[in-house]
Amino acid sequence: MKYKIQKAKVEDVPHIYKLVNKFAKKNLMLPRVLNEIYEKILEFFVIKYKNKLIGCAALHITWTGKDQEVLAEIRSLAIEENYQNKGLGSSLVTKIEKEAKKLGVEKIFALTFTPEFFKKLKYEVVSRDTLPHKIWTECINCPFFMECKEVPVVKQLK
Ligand SMILES: CC(C)(COP(=O)(O)OP(=O)(O)OC[C@H]1O[C@@H](n2cnc3c(N)ncnc32)[C@H](O)[C@@H]1OP(=O)(O)O)[C@@H](O)C(=O)NCCC(=O)NCCS
């Protein structure tokens, strides 16, 4: 299957929005608002097949303070249903890891409802208190704040 992974463009935003929120409605991932996707478009990578957007993921850098590791988070990872289980999700994560390494990121993590997928990519499930407090600050805006079921998974890049 000939697909392309590339940096997202502004024209991709409505498609990313649709894809992410389709899965969010099924409680498989967190919802994102349109405005946020526009503002964070530089963080997004997309997969296209015959010019159609079939997957997306974002790389979000977090600086947690002097003398601490530079962390990055994989966010909003989604592959269209008809294209799942073909290795595309894995390829997108690998691309994000490469970009993170290029930027000097030492450790990458995700908060996920599908830890099994990440385990296959050598991520380790960790307890919440091993990640810095700062990464939880956005949780206050999350609809699942009071009953969060996301599992933190981590991979050391350096
Ligand atoms: C999770 C998701 C991104 C995986 O993408 P994908 O392209 O289907 O995954 P891949 O084909 O690269 O799968 C790699 C491996 O992970 C496994 N896997 C894929 N999705 C899985 C899931 N939801 N649960 C457990 N294992 C999964 C595959 O079976 C495959 O295993 P194998 O190597 O032994 O065959 C995709 O299913 C998806 O978009 N799901 C809906 C949204 C979602 O859950 N996003 C994740 C939020 S962090």
Short mmCIF file of N, CA and C and ligand atoms in Angstrom, two decimals:
data_model
loop_
_atom_site.label_atom_id
_atom_site.label_comp_id
_atom_site.label_asym_id
_atom_site.label_seq_id
_atom_site.Cartn_x
_atom_site.Cartn_y
_atom_site.Cartn_z
N MET A 1 0.84 -1.20 0.00
CA MET A 1 0.00 0.00 0.00
C MET A 1 0.88 1.26 0.00
N LYS A 2 0.68 2.12 -0.99
CA LYS A 2 1.54 3.28 -1.12
C LYS A 2 0.93 4.47 -0.38
N TYR A 3 1.47 4.73 0.79
CA TYR A 3 0.93 5.85 1.57
C TYR A 3 2.07 6.82 1.89
N LYS A 4 1.68 8.04 2.28
CA LYS A 4 2.69 9.05 2.59
C LYS A 4 2.47 9.57 3.99
N ILE A 5 3.58 9.65 4.76
CA ILE A 5 3.48 10.33 6.05
C ILE A 5 4.11 11.70 5.86
N GLN A 6 3.40 12.74 6.23
CA GLN A 6 3.92 14.10 6.04
C GLN A 6 3.46 15.04 7.14
N LYS A 7 4.11 16.17 7.21
CA LYS A 7 3.67 17.19 8.18
C LYS A 7 2.30 17.68 7.74
N ALA A 8 1.46 17.95 8.73
CA ALA A 8 0.10 18.38 8.39
C ALA A 8 0.10 19.80 7.83
N LYS A 9 -0.91 20.07 7.02
CA LYS A 9 -1.11 21.42 6.50
C LYS A 9 -2.43 21.94 7.04
N VAL A 10 -2.60 23.24 6.94
CA VAL A 10 -3.83 23.86 7.46
C VAL A 10 -5.06 23.21 6.82
N GLU A 11 -4.96 22.86 5.54
CA GLU A 11 -6.12 22.26 4.85
C GLU A 11 -6.50 20.88 5.44
N ASP A 12 -5.57 20.28 6.21
CA ASP A 12 -5.86 18.97 6.81
C ASP A 12 -6.71 19.08 8.08
N VAL A 13 -6.77 20.29 8.65
CA VAL A 13 -7.39 20.45 9.98
C VAL A 13 -8.82 19.88 10.06
N PRO A 14 -9.72 20.22 9.13
CA PRO A 14 -11.09 19.69 9.26
C PRO A 14 -11.12 18.16 9.23
N HIS A 15 -10.19 17.55 8.48
CA HIS A 15 -10.16 16.07 8.38
C HIS A 15 -9.62 15.46 9.67
N ILE A 16 -8.61 16.11 10.25
CA ILE A 16 -8.07 15.64 11.54
C ILE A 16 -9.17 15.73 12.60
N TYR A 17 -9.86 16.86 12.58
CA TYR A 17 -10.94 17.11 13.55
C TYR A 17 -12.00 16.00 13.47
N LYS A 18 -12.37 15.69 12.24
CA LYS A 18 -13.42 14.68 12.02
C LYS A 18 -12.95 13.30 12.51
N LEU A 19 -11.72 12.96 12.15
CA LEU A 19 -11.18 11.64 12.49
C LEU A 19 -11.05 11.46 14.01
N VAL A 20 -10.43 12.44 14.65
CA VAL A 20 -10.19 12.34 16.10
C VAL A 20 -11.52 12.30 16.87
N ASN A 21 -12.43 13.16 16.47
CA ASN A 21 -13.67 13.24 17.24
C ASN A 21 -14.62 12.07 16.97
N LYS A 22 -14.45 11.43 15.82
CA LYS A 22 -15.22 10.21 15.55
C LYS A 22 -14.86 9.15 16.59
N PHE A 23 -13.55 8.99 16.85
CA PHE A 23 -13.11 8.00 17.84
C PHE A 23 -13.38 8.49 19.27
N ALA A 24 -13.31 9.81 19.46
CA ALA A 24 -13.58 10.35 20.80
C ALA A 24 -15.03 10.05 21.21
N LYS A 25 -15.94 10.11 20.23
CA LYS A 25 -17.35 9.81 20.54
C LYS A 25 -17.51 8.37 21.00
N LYS A 26 -16.61 7.50 20.56
CA LYS A 26 -16.67 6.10 20.99
C LYS A 26 -15.83 5.87 22.25
N ASN A 27 -15.37 6.98 22.85
CA ASN A 27 -14.53 6.92 24.06
C ASN A 27 -13.21 6.19 23.86
N LEU A 28 -12.67 6.25 22.63
CA LEU A 28 -11.39 5.60 22.36
C LEU A 28 -10.23 6.57 22.49
N MET A 29 -10.53 7.85 22.45
CA MET A 29 -9.49 8.87 22.63
C MET A 29 -10.14 10.18 23.09
N LEU A 30 -9.31 11.15 23.41
CA LEU A 30 -9.85 12.42 23.91
C LEU A 30 -10.30 13.30 22.75
N PRO A 31 -11.39 14.05 22.95
CA PRO A 31 -11.84 14.96 21.89
C PRO A 31 -10.88 16.14 21.74
N ARG A 32 -10.87 16.75 20.58
CA ARG A 32 -10.09 17.98 20.35
C ARG A 32 -11.01 19.00 19.70
N VAL A 33 -10.86 20.26 20.10
CA VAL A 33 -11.69 21.28 19.45
C VAL A 33 -10.96 21.82 18.22
N LEU A 34 -11.76 22.32 17.28
CA LEU A 34 -11.21 22.76 15.99
C LEU A 34 -10.12 23.82 16.17
N ASN A 35 -10.43 24.79 17.03
CA ASN A 35 -9.50 25.89 17.27
C ASN A 35 -8.12 25.38 17.73
N GLU A 36 -8.15 24.37 18.61
CA GLU A 36 -6.90 23.81 19.16
C GLU A 36 -6.09 23.12 18.05
N ILE A 37 -6.79 22.43 17.16
CA ILE A 37 -6.07 21.74 16.08
C ILE A 37 -5.43 22.78 15.14
N TYR A 38 -6.16 23.85 14.84
CA TYR A 38 -5.57 24.91 14.01
C TYR A 38 -4.32 25.48 14.69
N GLU A 39 -4.46 25.79 15.97
CA GLU A 39 -3.35 26.44 16.67
C GLU A 39 -2.15 25.51 16.84
N LYS A 40 -2.41 24.18 16.87
CA LYS A 40 -1.31 23.23 17.09
C LYS A 40 -0.97 22.46 15.83
N ILE A 41 -1.33 23.00 14.68
CA ILE A 41 -1.13 22.24 13.43
C ILE A 41 0.34 21.88 13.20
N LEU A 42 1.25 22.71 13.72
CA LEU A 42 2.68 22.41 13.54
C LEU A 42 3.09 21.13 14.26
N GLU A 43 2.29 20.68 15.21
CA GLU A 43 2.62 19.45 15.95
C GLU A 43 2.16 18.19 15.22
N PHE A 44 1.30 18.36 14.22
CA PHE A 44 0.66 17.19 13.62
C PHE A 44 1.39 16.60 12.41
N PHE A 45 1.31 15.25 12.35
CA PHE A 45 1.71 14.51 11.16
C PHE A 45 0.48 13.77 10.66
N VAL A 46 0.41 13.59 9.34
CA VAL A 46 -0.75 12.89 8.80
C VAL A 46 -0.28 11.77 7.87
N ILE A 47 -1.14 10.78 7.70
CA ILE A 47 -0.89 9.76 6.68
C ILE A 47 -1.92 9.96 5.59
N LYS A 48 -1.45 9.98 4.35
CA LYS A 48 -2.39 10.12 3.23
C LYS A 48 -2.24 8.93 2.29
N TYR A 49 -3.38 8.52 1.78
CA TYR A 49 -3.41 7.47 0.76
C TYR A 49 -4.26 8.00 -0.38
N LYS A 50 -3.68 8.06 -1.55
CA LYS A 50 -4.35 8.66 -2.71
C LYS A 50 -4.93 10.04 -2.35
N ASN A 51 -4.11 10.83 -1.68
CA ASN A 51 -4.46 12.20 -1.29
C ASN A 51 -5.57 12.31 -0.24
N LYS A 52 -6.01 11.18 0.30
CA LYS A 52 -7.05 11.22 1.34
C LYS A 52 -6.38 11.03 2.69
N LEU A 53 -6.77 11.84 3.67
CA LEU A 53 -6.18 11.71 5.00
C LEU A 53 -6.76 10.47 5.70
N ILE A 54 -5.87 9.54 6.07
CA ILE A 54 -6.36 8.29 6.70
C ILE A 54 -5.78 8.10 8.10
N GLY A 55 -4.94 9.03 8.54
CA GLY A 55 -4.40 8.90 9.89
C GLY A 55 -3.74 10.19 10.34
N CYS A 56 -3.62 10.33 11.66
CA CYS A 56 -2.93 11.51 12.19
C CYS A 56 -2.35 11.21 13.57
N ALA A 57 -1.41 12.03 13.97
CA ALA A 57 -0.84 11.97 15.32
C ALA A 57 -0.08 13.28 15.54
N ALA A 58 0.05 13.66 16.82
CA ALA A 58 0.76 14.91 17.12
C ALA A 58 1.91 14.65 18.09
N LEU A 59 2.92 15.48 17.95
CA LEU A 59 4.10 15.43 18.84
C LEU A 59 4.12 16.71 19.66
N HIS A 60 3.93 16.55 20.95
CA HIS A 60 3.84 17.73 21.83
C HIS A 60 5.02 17.72 22.82
N ILE A 61 5.83 18.76 22.76
CA ILE A 61 7.01 18.82 23.65
C ILE A 61 6.62 19.46 24.98
N THR A 62 7.14 18.88 26.04
CA THR A 62 6.90 19.44 27.38
C THR A 62 8.23 19.65 28.08
N TRP A 63 8.46 20.85 28.50
CA TRP A 63 9.67 21.11 29.31
C TRP A 63 9.24 21.13 30.76
N THR A 64 9.82 20.24 31.54
CA THR A 64 9.31 20.07 32.90
C THR A 64 10.19 20.76 33.94
N GLY A 65 11.19 21.47 33.46
CA GLY A 65 12.01 22.21 34.42
C GLY A 65 13.48 21.89 34.26
N LYS A 66 14.30 22.78 34.72
CA LYS A 66 15.76 22.65 34.64
C LYS A 66 16.19 21.32 35.27
N ASP A 67 17.21 20.71 34.68
CA ASP A 67 17.77 19.44 35.17
C ASP A 67 16.84 18.25 35.02
N GLN A 68 15.74 18.42 34.33
CA GLN A 68 14.85 17.27 34.11
C GLN A 68 14.94 16.86 32.65
N GLU A 69 14.53 15.64 32.38
CA GLU A 69 14.56 15.16 31.00
C GLU A 69 13.58 15.95 30.13
N VAL A 70 13.97 16.10 28.86
CA VAL A 70 13.04 16.73 27.92
C VAL A 70 12.08 15.64 27.45
N LEU A 71 10.82 15.91 27.69
CA LEU A 71 9.79 14.92 27.42
C LEU A 71 8.96 15.31 26.21
N ALA A 72 8.42 14.31 25.53
CA ALA A 72 7.46 14.62 24.49
C ALA A 72 6.29 13.66 24.60
N GLU A 73 5.13 14.13 24.18
CA GLU A 73 3.93 13.30 24.26
C GLU A 73 3.39 13.04 22.85
N ILE A 74 2.98 11.81 22.63
CA ILE A 74 2.27 11.50 21.39
C ILE A 74 0.79 11.71 21.67
N ARG A 75 0.17 12.58 20.88
CA ARG A 75 -1.24 12.89 21.10
C ARG A 75 -2.07 12.59 19.85
N SER A 76 -3.33 12.42 20.06
CA SER A 76 -4.31 12.35 18.96
C SER A 76 -3.92 11.37 17.85
N LEU A 77 -3.49 10.18 18.26
CA LEU A 77 -3.13 9.15 17.27
C LEU A 77 -4.40 8.43 16.81
N ALA A 78 -4.64 8.45 15.52
CA ALA A 78 -5.83 7.78 15.00
C ALA A 78 -5.62 7.35 13.55
N ILE A 79 -6.12 6.16 13.26
CA ILE A 79 -6.09 5.64 11.88
C ILE A 79 -7.53 5.29 11.51
N GLU A 80 -7.96 5.72 10.32
CA GLU A 80 -9.31 5.40 9.83
C GLU A 80 -9.57 3.90 9.93
N GLU A 81 -10.78 3.53 10.32
CA GLU A 81 -11.09 2.10 10.55
C GLU A 81 -10.70 1.18 9.39
N ASN A 82 -11.01 1.58 8.16
CA ASN A 82 -10.75 0.70 7.01
C ASN A 82 -9.26 0.48 6.76
N TYR A 83 -8.43 1.29 7.42
CA TYR A 83 -6.98 1.19 7.18
C TYR A 83 -6.23 0.69 8.41
N GLN A 84 -6.96 0.27 9.43
CA GLN A 84 -6.30 -0.22 10.65
C GLN A 84 -5.72 -1.61 10.42
N ASN A 85 -4.80 -1.98 11.31
CA ASN A 85 -4.14 -3.30 11.28
C ASN A 85 -3.33 -3.55 10.03
N LYS A 86 -2.80 -2.47 9.45
CA LYS A 86 -1.91 -2.60 8.29
C LYS A 86 -0.55 -2.02 8.60
N GLY A 87 -0.30 -1.74 9.87
CA GLY A 87 1.00 -1.21 10.26
C GLY A 87 1.10 0.31 10.20
N LEU A 88 0.00 0.98 9.86
CA LEU A 88 0.08 2.44 9.68
C LEU A 88 0.24 3.19 11.01
N GLY A 89 -0.49 2.73 12.02
CA GLY A 89 -0.36 3.36 13.35
C GLY A 89 1.08 3.25 13.84
N SER A 90 1.68 2.07 13.66
CA SER A 90 3.07 1.87 14.07
C SER A 90 4.01 2.79 13.28
N SER A 91 3.78 2.90 11.98
CA SER A 91 4.65 3.77 11.15
C SER A 91 4.56 5.22 11.61
N LEU A 92 3.37 5.64 11.96
CA LEU A 92 3.19 7.03 12.40
C LEU A 92 3.92 7.27 13.73
N VAL A 93 3.82 6.30 14.65
CA VAL A 93 4.52 6.44 15.93
C VAL A 93 6.04 6.47 15.68
N THR A 94 6.52 5.61 14.80
CA THR A 94 7.96 5.58 14.49
C THR A 94 8.42 6.93 13.92
N LYS A 95 7.60 7.50 13.04
CA LYS A 95 7.92 8.81 12.45
C LYS A 95 8.01 9.89 13.55
N ILE A 96 7.03 9.85 14.45
CA ILE A 96 7.00 10.83 15.55
C ILE A 96 8.23 10.66 16.44
N GLU A 97 8.60 9.41 16.71
CA GLU A 97 9.79 9.16 17.54
C GLU A 97 11.04 9.73 16.87
N LYS A 98 11.14 9.53 15.54
CA LYS A 98 12.31 10.04 14.80
C LYS A 98 12.39 11.56 14.91
N GLU A 99 11.26 12.21 14.72
CA GLU A 99 11.21 13.67 14.80
C GLU A 99 11.59 14.13 16.21
N ALA A 100 11.07 13.41 17.20
CA ALA A 100 11.36 13.77 18.60
C ALA A 100 12.87 13.67 18.85
N LYS A 101 13.47 12.58 18.36
CA LYS A 101 14.93 12.39 18.54
C LYS A 101 15.70 13.52 17.90
N LYS A 102 15.28 13.87 16.66
CA LYS A 102 15.96 14.97 15.94
C LYS A 102 15.92 16.26 16.76
N LEU A 103 14.82 16.45 17.47
CA LEU A 103 14.65 17.67 18.27
C LEU A 103 15.39 17.60 19.61
N GLY A 104 15.92 16.42 19.93
CA GLY A 104 16.68 16.28 21.18
C GLY A 104 15.86 15.78 22.36
N VAL A 105 14.69 15.23 22.05
CA VAL A 105 13.83 14.70 23.12
C VAL A 105 14.44 13.41 23.68
N GLU A 106 14.42 13.28 25.01
CA GLU A 106 15.03 12.11 25.64
C GLU A 106 14.04 10.99 25.92
N LYS A 107 12.82 11.38 26.23
CA LYS A 107 11.82 10.37 26.60
C LYS A 107 10.48 10.74 25.98
N ILE A 108 9.78 9.72 25.49
CA ILE A 108 8.49 10.00 24.86
C ILE A 108 7.41 9.20 25.60
N PHE A 109 6.23 9.78 25.70
CA PHE A 109 5.16 9.06 26.39
C PHE A 109 3.82 9.28 25.70
N ALA A 110 2.87 8.45 26.09
CA ALA A 110 1.50 8.64 25.63
C ALA A 110 0.58 8.30 26.79
N LEU A 111 -0.58 8.92 26.80
CA LEU A 111 -1.63 8.56 27.76
C LEU A 111 -2.69 7.90 26.89
N THR A 112 -2.92 6.63 27.10
CA THR A 112 -3.67 5.89 26.10
C THR A 112 -4.70 4.94 26.69
N PHE A 113 -5.72 4.65 25.90
CA PHE A 113 -6.69 3.60 26.26
C PHE A 113 -6.26 2.28 25.62
N THR A 114 -5.21 2.31 24.79
CA THR A 114 -4.77 1.09 24.10
C THR A 114 -3.29 0.80 24.39
N PRO A 115 -2.96 0.52 25.67
CA PRO A 115 -1.55 0.27 26.01
C PRO A 115 -0.96 -0.92 25.26
N GLU A 116 -1.81 -1.88 24.88
CA GLU A 116 -1.30 -3.09 24.19
C GLU A 116 -0.63 -2.71 22.87
N PHE A 117 -1.24 -1.74 22.15
CA PHE A 117 -0.66 -1.28 20.89
C PHE A 117 0.74 -0.71 21.15
N PHE A 118 0.86 0.13 22.18
CA PHE A 118 2.16 0.76 22.48
C PHE A 118 3.18 -0.26 22.98
N LYS A 119 2.72 -1.25 23.73
CA LYS A 119 3.66 -2.27 24.24
C LYS A 119 4.38 -2.96 23.09
N LYS A 120 3.64 -3.18 21.98
CA LYS A 120 4.26 -3.82 20.82
C LYS A 120 5.37 -2.96 20.23
N LEU A 121 5.33 -1.65 20.53
CA LEU A 121 6.36 -0.74 20.01
C LEU A 121 7.40 -0.42 21.09
N LYS A 122 7.48 -1.32 22.07
CA LYS A 122 8.51 -1.23 23.13
C LYS A 122 8.27 -0.10 24.13
N TYR A 123 7.01 0.30 24.30
CA TYR A 123 6.67 1.24 25.36
C TYR A 123 6.39 0.44 26.62
N GLU A 124 6.69 1.08 27.75
CA GLU A 124 6.49 0.41 29.03
C GLU A 124 5.35 1.11 29.77
N VAL A 125 4.46 0.32 30.32
CA VAL A 125 3.38 0.91 31.12
C VAL A 125 3.98 1.34 32.45
N VAL A 126 3.72 2.60 32.84
CA VAL A 126 4.30 3.11 34.10
C VAL A 126 3.17 3.64 34.99
N SER A 127 3.49 3.86 36.24
CA SER A 127 2.45 4.42 37.11
C SER A 127 2.45 5.94 36.92
N ARG A 128 1.27 6.53 37.19
CA ARG A 128 1.08 7.96 36.92
C ARG A 128 2.09 8.85 37.64
N ASP A 129 2.47 8.44 38.86
CA ASP A 129 3.34 9.34 39.63
C ASP A 129 4.79 9.34 39.14
N THR A 130 5.11 8.51 38.12
CA THR A 130 6.48 8.57 37.58
C THR A 130 6.61 9.68 36.53
N LEU A 131 5.46 10.23 36.10
CA LEU A 131 5.51 11.32 35.13
C LEU A 131 5.36 12.66 35.87
N PRO A 132 6.04 13.69 35.39
CA PRO A 132 6.00 14.97 36.12
C PRO A 132 4.60 15.57 36.21
N HIS A 133 4.35 16.28 37.31
CA HIS A 133 3.03 16.88 37.55
C HIS A 133 2.57 17.74 36.38
N LYS A 134 3.54 18.40 35.75
CA LYS A 134 3.16 19.38 34.72
C LYS A 134 2.30 18.76 33.61
N ILE A 135 2.57 17.51 33.29
CA ILE A 135 1.84 16.92 32.16
C ILE A 135 0.35 16.71 32.48
N TRP A 136 0.02 16.75 33.74
CA TRP A 136 -1.39 16.53 34.12
C TRP A 136 -2.17 17.84 34.20
N THR A 137 -1.48 18.98 33.98
CA THR A 137 -2.17 20.26 34.17
C THR A 137 -3.32 20.46 33.18
N GLU A 138 -3.16 19.89 31.97
CA GLU A 138 -4.22 20.05 30.96
C GLU A 138 -5.45 19.22 31.29
N CYS A 139 -5.27 18.26 32.20
CA CYS A 139 -6.36 17.31 32.50
C CYS A 139 -7.60 18.01 33.03
N ILE A 140 -7.38 19.17 33.62
CA ILE A 140 -8.50 19.91 34.20
C ILE A 140 -9.55 20.25 33.13
N ASN A 141 -9.10 20.33 31.86
CA ASN A 141 -10.03 20.65 30.77
C ASN A 141 -10.67 19.41 30.15
N CYS A 142 -10.27 18.24 30.67
CA CYS A 142 -10.71 17.00 30.02
C CYS A 142 -12.06 16.55 30.57
N PRO A 143 -12.96 16.07 29.67
CA PRO A 143 -14.27 15.62 30.15
C PRO A 143 -14.18 14.40 31.08
N PHE A 144 -13.05 13.68 31.02
CA PHE A 144 -12.91 12.48 31.85
C PHE A 144 -12.07 12.73 33.11
N PHE A 145 -11.88 14.03 33.42
CA PHE A 145 -10.98 14.40 34.52
C PHE A 145 -11.22 13.59 35.79
N MET A 146 -12.49 13.43 36.18
CA MET A 146 -12.80 12.78 37.45
C MET A 146 -12.70 11.26 37.37
N GLU A 147 -12.76 10.71 36.18
CA GLU A 147 -12.69 9.24 36.08
C GLU A 147 -11.79 8.84 34.91
N CYS A 148 -10.54 9.28 35.01
CA CYS A 148 -9.59 9.05 33.92
C CYS A 148 -9.18 7.58 33.86
N LYS A 149 -9.28 7.02 32.63
CA LYS A 149 -8.88 5.62 32.48
C LYS A 149 -7.66 5.49 31.57
N GLU A 150 -7.01 6.62 31.29
CA GLU A 150 -5.86 6.56 30.40
C GLU A 150 -4.67 5.93 31.12
N VAL A 151 -3.92 5.16 30.36
CA VAL A 151 -2.76 4.47 30.92
C VAL A 151 -1.50 5.17 30.41
N PRO A 152 -0.58 5.57 31.29
CA PRO A 152 0.67 6.19 30.81
C PRO A 152 1.65 5.13 30.30
N VAL A 153 2.16 5.34 29.11
CA VAL A 153 3.19 4.45 28.55
C VAL A 153 4.39 5.31 28.14
N VAL A 154 5.58 4.76 28.33
CA VAL A 154 6.80 5.55 28.17
C VAL A 154 7.85 4.77 27.39
N LYS A 155 8.64 5.51 26.59
CA LYS A 155 9.79 4.89 25.92
C LYS A 155 10.97 5.85 26.01
N GLN A 156 12.11 5.31 26.38
CA GLN A 156 13.33 6.11 26.46
C GLN A 156 13.91 6.23 25.05
N LEU A 157 14.18 7.44 24.61
CA LEU A 157 14.73 7.59 23.24
C LEU A 157 16.25 7.72 23.26
N LYS A 158 16.78 8.26 24.36
CA LYS A 158 18.24 8.42 24.47
C LYS A 158 18.76 7.64 25.65
C1 LIG B 1 -4.71 2.26 17.96
C2 LIG B 1 -4.46 2.51 16.47
C3 LIG B 1 -3.83 3.89 16.27
C4 LIG B 1 -3.53 1.42 15.93
O1 LIG B 1 -3.25 1.69 14.56
P1 LIG B 1 -3.11 0.49 13.50
O2 LIG B 1 -2.61 1.06 12.22
O3 LIG B 1 -4.37 -0.25 13.45
O4 LIG B 1 -2.00 -0.40 14.23
P2 LIG B 1 -0.88 -1.34 13.56
O5 LIG B 1 -1.45 -2.00 12.35
O6 LIG B 1 0.37 -0.56 13.39
O7 LIG B 1 -0.74 -2.40 14.73
C5 LIG B 1 0.48 -2.82 15.29
C6 LIG B 1 0.18 -3.91 16.29
O8 LIG B 1 -0.66 -3.41 17.36
C7 LIG B 1 -1.84 -4.18 17.47
N1 LIG B 1 -2.97 -3.28 17.75
C8 LIG B 1 -3.49 -2.36 16.92
N2 LIG B 1 -4.52 -1.72 17.51
C9 LIG B 1 -4.66 -2.28 18.75
C10 LIG B 1 -5.54 -2.04 19.83
N3 LIG B 1 -6.52 -1.14 19.76
N4 LIG B 1 -5.38 -2.79 20.95
C11 LIG B 1 -4.39 -3.73 21.03
N5 LIG B 1 -3.52 -3.99 20.02
C12 LIG B 1 -3.65 -3.26 18.90
C13 LIG B 1 -2.02 -4.83 16.12
O9 LIG B 1 -2.78 -6.02 16.22
C14 LIG B 1 -0.59 -5.09 15.69
O10 LIG B 1 -0.11 -6.26 16.32
P3 LIG B 1 0.83 -7.33 15.52
O11 LIG B 1 2.10 -6.54 15.20
O12 LIG B 1 1.04 -8.40 16.51
O13 LIG B 1 0.06 -7.71 14.32
C15 LIG B 1 -5.79 2.43 15.65
O14 LIG B 1 -6.40 1.19 15.90
C16 LIG B 1 -6.80 3.52 15.99
O15 LIG B 1 -6.76 4.61 15.41
N6 LIG B 1 -7.72 3.24 16.92
C17 LIG B 1 -8.77 4.18 17.27
C18 LIG B 1 -8.23 5.38 18.01
C19 LIG B 1 -7.30 5.02 19.14
O16 LIG B 1 -7.56 4.09 19.89
N7 LIG B 1 -6.20 5.79 19.24
C20 LIG B 1 -5.14 5.55 20.23
C21 LIG B 1 -5.23 6.60 21.23
S1 LIG B 1 -3.69 6.78 22.04
#
